[in-house]
Tab-separated table of C-alpha atoms in Angstrom:
chain	number	residue	atom	x	y	z
A	1	MET	CA	-62.260	11.654	-3.331
A	2	THR	CA	-62.981	15.355	-2.838
A	3	ALA	CA	-62.663	16.639	0.707
A	4	ALA	CA	-65.690	18.316	2.231
A	5	ILE	CA	-65.549	22.105	2.440
A	6	SER	CA	-67.782	22.321	5.537
A	7	ARG	CA	-69.305	20.138	8.221
A	8	PHE	CA	-72.724	21.351	7.055
A	9	PRO	CA	-74.535	20.891	3.747
A	10	VAL	CA	-73.356	23.143	0.944
A	11	PRO	CA	-76.165	24.336	-1.324
A	12	SER	CA	-75.855	24.289	-5.079
A	13	LEU	CA	-75.681	27.661	-6.802
A	14	SER	CA	-78.990	27.020	-8.571
A	15	ASP	CA	-80.777	26.653	-5.224
A	16	LEU	CA	-79.572	29.975	-3.802
A	17	PRO	CA	-81.481	33.261	-3.663
A	18	GLU	CA	-80.685	35.437	-6.675
A	19	ASP	CA	-78.701	38.084	-4.746
A	20	ILE	CA	-76.414	35.476	-3.178
A	21	ARG	CA	-75.956	33.592	-6.429
A	22	ALA	CA	-75.083	36.864	-8.199
A	23	ARG	CA	-72.551	37.764	-5.494
A	24	ILE	CA	-70.883	34.359	-5.740
A	25	GLU	CA	-70.843	34.419	-9.552
A	26	ALA	CA	-69.307	37.913	-9.557
A	27	THR	CA	-66.556	36.736	-7.213
A	28	ALA	CA	-65.926	33.660	-9.366
A	29	ALA	CA	-65.716	35.803	-12.503
A	30	LYS	CA	-63.105	38.011	-10.860
A	31	SER	CA	-61.000	35.318	-9.165
A	32	GLY	CA	-61.525	32.381	-11.519
A	33	PHE	CA	-63.078	30.164	-8.826
A	34	VAL	CA	-65.723	30.190	-6.109
A	35	PRO	CA	-64.189	30.615	-2.645
A	36	ASN	CA	-65.368	27.761	-0.440
A	37	VAL	CA	-66.283	30.157	2.357
A	38	MET	CA	-69.009	31.633	0.177
A	39	LEU	CA	-70.565	28.262	-0.568
A	40	ALA	CA	-70.302	27.170	3.054
A	41	LEU	CA	-71.880	30.361	4.419
A	42	ALA	CA	-74.644	30.199	1.800
A	43	HIS	CA	-76.090	27.372	3.902
A	44	ARG	CA	-77.700	30.220	5.896
A	45	PRO	CA	-78.621	33.013	3.463
A	46	ASP	CA	-79.464	35.708	6.041
A	47	GLU	CA	-76.171	35.159	7.830
A	48	PHE	CA	-74.317	35.109	4.488
A	49	ARG	CA	-75.713	38.556	3.707
A	50	ALA	CA	-74.871	39.957	7.148
A	51	PHE	CA	-71.374	38.441	7.151
A	52	PHE	CA	-70.409	39.823	3.764
A	53	ALA	CA	-72.015	43.214	4.409
A	54	TYR	CA	-69.804	43.692	7.467
A	55	HIS	CA	-66.803	42.106	5.728
A	56	ASP	CA	-67.130	44.581	2.864
A	57	ALA	CA	-67.692	47.524	5.222
A	58	LEU	CA	-64.345	46.729	6.861
A	59	MET	CA	-62.219	45.391	4.032
A	60	ALA	CA	-63.363	47.201	0.873
A	61	LYS	CA	-63.637	50.758	2.103
A	62	GLU	CA	-61.249	53.608	1.547
A	63	GLY	CA	-59.458	55.031	4.531
A	64	GLY	CA	-56.141	55.416	6.284
A	65	LEU	CA	-55.369	51.701	6.134
A	66	SER	CA	-54.302	50.280	2.815
A	67	LYS	CA	-55.983	47.126	1.562
A	68	ALA	CA	-52.688	45.285	2.125
A	69	GLU	CA	-52.564	46.502	5.749
A	70	ARG	CA	-56.109	45.267	6.287
A	71	GLU	CA	-55.085	41.846	4.990
A	72	MET	CA	-52.012	41.859	7.259
A	73	ILE	CA	-54.344	42.187	10.240
A	74	VAL	CA	-56.423	39.252	9.036
A	75	VAL	CA	-53.416	37.005	8.433
A	76	ALA	CA	-51.712	37.789	11.757
A	77	THR	CA	-54.807	37.397	13.918
A	78	SER	CA	-56.040	34.361	11.988
A	79	ALA	CA	-52.672	32.686	12.526
A	80	ALA	CA	-52.960	33.378	16.258
A	81	ASN	CA	-56.441	31.834	16.186
A	82	GLN	CA	-55.133	28.872	14.157
A	83	CYS	CA	-57.638	29.433	11.361
A	84	GLN	CA	-56.288	27.606	8.348
A	85	TYR	CA	-58.990	28.927	6.012
A	86	CYS	CA	-58.364	32.602	6.735
A	87	VAL	CA	-54.571	32.325	6.840
A	88	ILE	CA	-54.514	30.609	3.441
A	89	ALA	CA	-57.226	32.668	1.731
A	90	HIS	CA	-56.255	36.076	3.092
A	91	GLY	CA	-52.583	35.222	2.782
A	92	ALA	CA	-53.171	34.866	-0.949
A	93	VAL	CA	-54.933	38.218	-1.101
A	94	LEU	CA	-52.162	39.824	0.975
A	95	ARG	CA	-49.443	38.542	-1.368
A	96	ILE	CA	-51.293	40.114	-4.289
A	97	ARG	CA	-52.148	43.415	-2.598
A	98	ALA	CA	-48.667	43.861	-1.112
A	99	LYS	CA	-47.022	42.656	-4.337
A	100	ASN	CA	-44.785	40.558	-2.096
A	101	PRO	CA	-44.718	36.746	-2.341
A	102	LEU	CA	-43.060	36.389	1.093
A	103	ILE	CA	-45.014	38.677	3.413
A	104	ALA	CA	-48.032	36.467	4.102
A	105	ASP	CA	-45.898	33.495	5.125
A	106	GLN	CA	-43.728	35.732	7.295
A	107	ILE	CA	-46.720	37.256	9.067
A	108	ALA	CA	-48.524	33.939	9.497
A	109	THR	CA	-45.456	32.290	10.992
A	110	ASN	CA	-44.298	35.117	13.276
A	111	TYR	CA	-45.266	38.671	12.418
A	112	ARG	CA	-42.650	39.975	14.885
A	113	LYS	CA	-39.899	38.695	12.559
A	114	ALA	CA	-41.595	39.694	9.304
A	115	ASP	CA	-40.262	42.422	7.032
A	116	LEU	CA	-42.547	45.140	8.385
A	117	THR	CA	-42.258	48.863	8.838
A	118	PRO	CA	-42.488	50.189	12.412
A	119	ARG	CA	-45.995	51.444	11.563
A	120	GLU	CA	-47.114	47.973	10.375
A	121	ARG	CA	-45.586	46.349	13.456
A	122	ALA	CA	-47.463	48.748	15.772
A	123	MET	CA	-50.672	48.021	13.863
A	124	LEU	CA	-50.228	44.257	14.214
A	125	ASP	CA	-49.228	44.521	17.886
A	126	PHE	CA	-52.519	46.311	18.530
A	127	ALA	CA	-54.536	43.915	16.361
A	128	MET	CA	-53.080	40.951	18.235
A	129	LYS	CA	-53.982	42.550	21.544
A	130	VAL	CA	-57.553	42.943	20.294
A	131	ALA	CA	-57.581	39.315	19.133
A	132	LEU	CA	-56.015	37.755	22.222
A	133	SER	CA	-56.431	40.081	25.199
A	134	SER	CA	-58.803	42.915	24.376
A	135	HIS	CA	-59.668	43.326	28.049
A	136	GLN	CA	-56.152	44.739	28.552
A	137	ILE	CA	-56.394	47.527	25.973
A	138	GLU	CA	-55.708	50.936	27.445
A	139	ASP	CA	-55.444	54.520	26.231
A	140	GLU	CA	-51.685	54.030	25.832
A	141	ASP	CA	-52.334	51.467	23.106
A	142	TYR	CA	-54.179	54.114	21.110
A	143	ILE	CA	-51.520	56.737	21.787
A	144	LEU	CA	-48.881	54.424	20.331
A	145	LEU	CA	-50.937	53.991	17.147
A	146	LEU	CA	-51.497	57.746	16.863
A	147	ASP	CA	-47.737	58.256	17.268
A	148	HIS	CA	-47.255	55.979	14.237
A	149	GLY	CA	-49.521	58.145	12.089
A	150	PHE	CA	-52.802	56.279	12.425
A	151	SER	CA	-55.961	58.315	12.872
A	152	ARG	CA	-58.563	57.491	15.514
A	153	GLU	CA	-60.753	56.080	12.725
A	154	ASP	CA	-57.847	53.870	11.635
A	155	CYS	CA	-57.621	52.590	15.216
A	156	TRP	CA	-61.304	51.659	15.070
A	157	ASP	CA	-60.719	49.853	11.775
A	158	ILE	CA	-57.791	47.863	13.176
A	159	ALA	CA	-59.877	46.814	16.187
A	160	ALA	CA	-62.961	46.018	14.115
A	161	ILE	CA	-61.037	43.918	11.579
A	162	ALA	CA	-59.292	41.929	14.311
A	163	ALA	CA	-62.590	41.408	16.146
A	164	PHE	CA	-64.592	40.475	13.050
A	165	PHE	CA	-62.028	37.937	11.962
A	166	GLY	CA	-61.899	36.513	15.474
A	167	MET	CA	-65.548	35.618	14.947
A	168	SER	CA	-64.870	34.450	11.415
A	169	ASN	CA	-61.930	32.298	12.566
A	170	ARG	CA	-64.033	30.592	15.201
A	171	LEU	CA	-66.818	29.920	12.732
A	172	ALA	CA	-64.442	28.611	10.045
A	173	ASN	CA	-62.665	26.371	12.547
A	174	SER	CA	-65.784	24.937	14.151
A	175	LEU	CA	-67.531	24.339	10.814
A	176	ALA	CA	-64.312	22.994	9.193
A	177	PHE	CA	-64.139	25.342	6.208
A	178	ARG	CA	-61.535	24.068	3.761
A	179	PRO	CA	-59.467	26.585	1.779
A	180	ASN	CA	-59.559	26.277	-1.993
A	181	ASP	CA	-56.428	24.796	-3.536
A	182	GLU	CA	-56.208	27.865	-5.794
A	183	PHE	CA	-55.378	30.115	-2.836
A	184	TYR	CA	-52.078	28.333	-2.189
A	185	ARG	CA	-50.677	29.396	-5.574
A	186	MET	CA	-51.953	32.951	-5.769
A	187	GLY	CA	-49.434	35.794	-5.646
A	188	ARG	CA	-46.366	33.585	-5.366
A	189	GLU	CA	-44.776	34.487	-8.712
């Protein structure tokens, strides 16, 4: 028996609008499988488009944060939000981008004990504050990031990634998105 990937109906690729089908097929061609989150979110095409437009604006752009650092934020905050899908899926991407088979598990379990640089630790401390107690953020939090070499735009990116994935975590948890089995093996060897 195959476990459901969402609490809601999952459309077949042939029933999707062309732009969404093309996006999913391009991802499958690159990764070798279709991430379940894409199929689950395709249940609502307009929201699929909006979700992935913002996702890409945050995660695929060039800037002061490396792609591995962006994934660190996702894994740490998703672990705090107990989002299995995002911890597993983005943990796989983090292992690949960091070229480190241990880092995702370390961050997901307790980022404070992970093998991080002081800069990465400051970044994750701030991201966790955004994820768990954003009402307590003060100018001093930004000063600390600037002291670690982040630009003001980097600070925005850290906050935006943590906030976006807070929404994503809540959606994935409430709709019961199931991570693909493939993610568990990626980047471990």
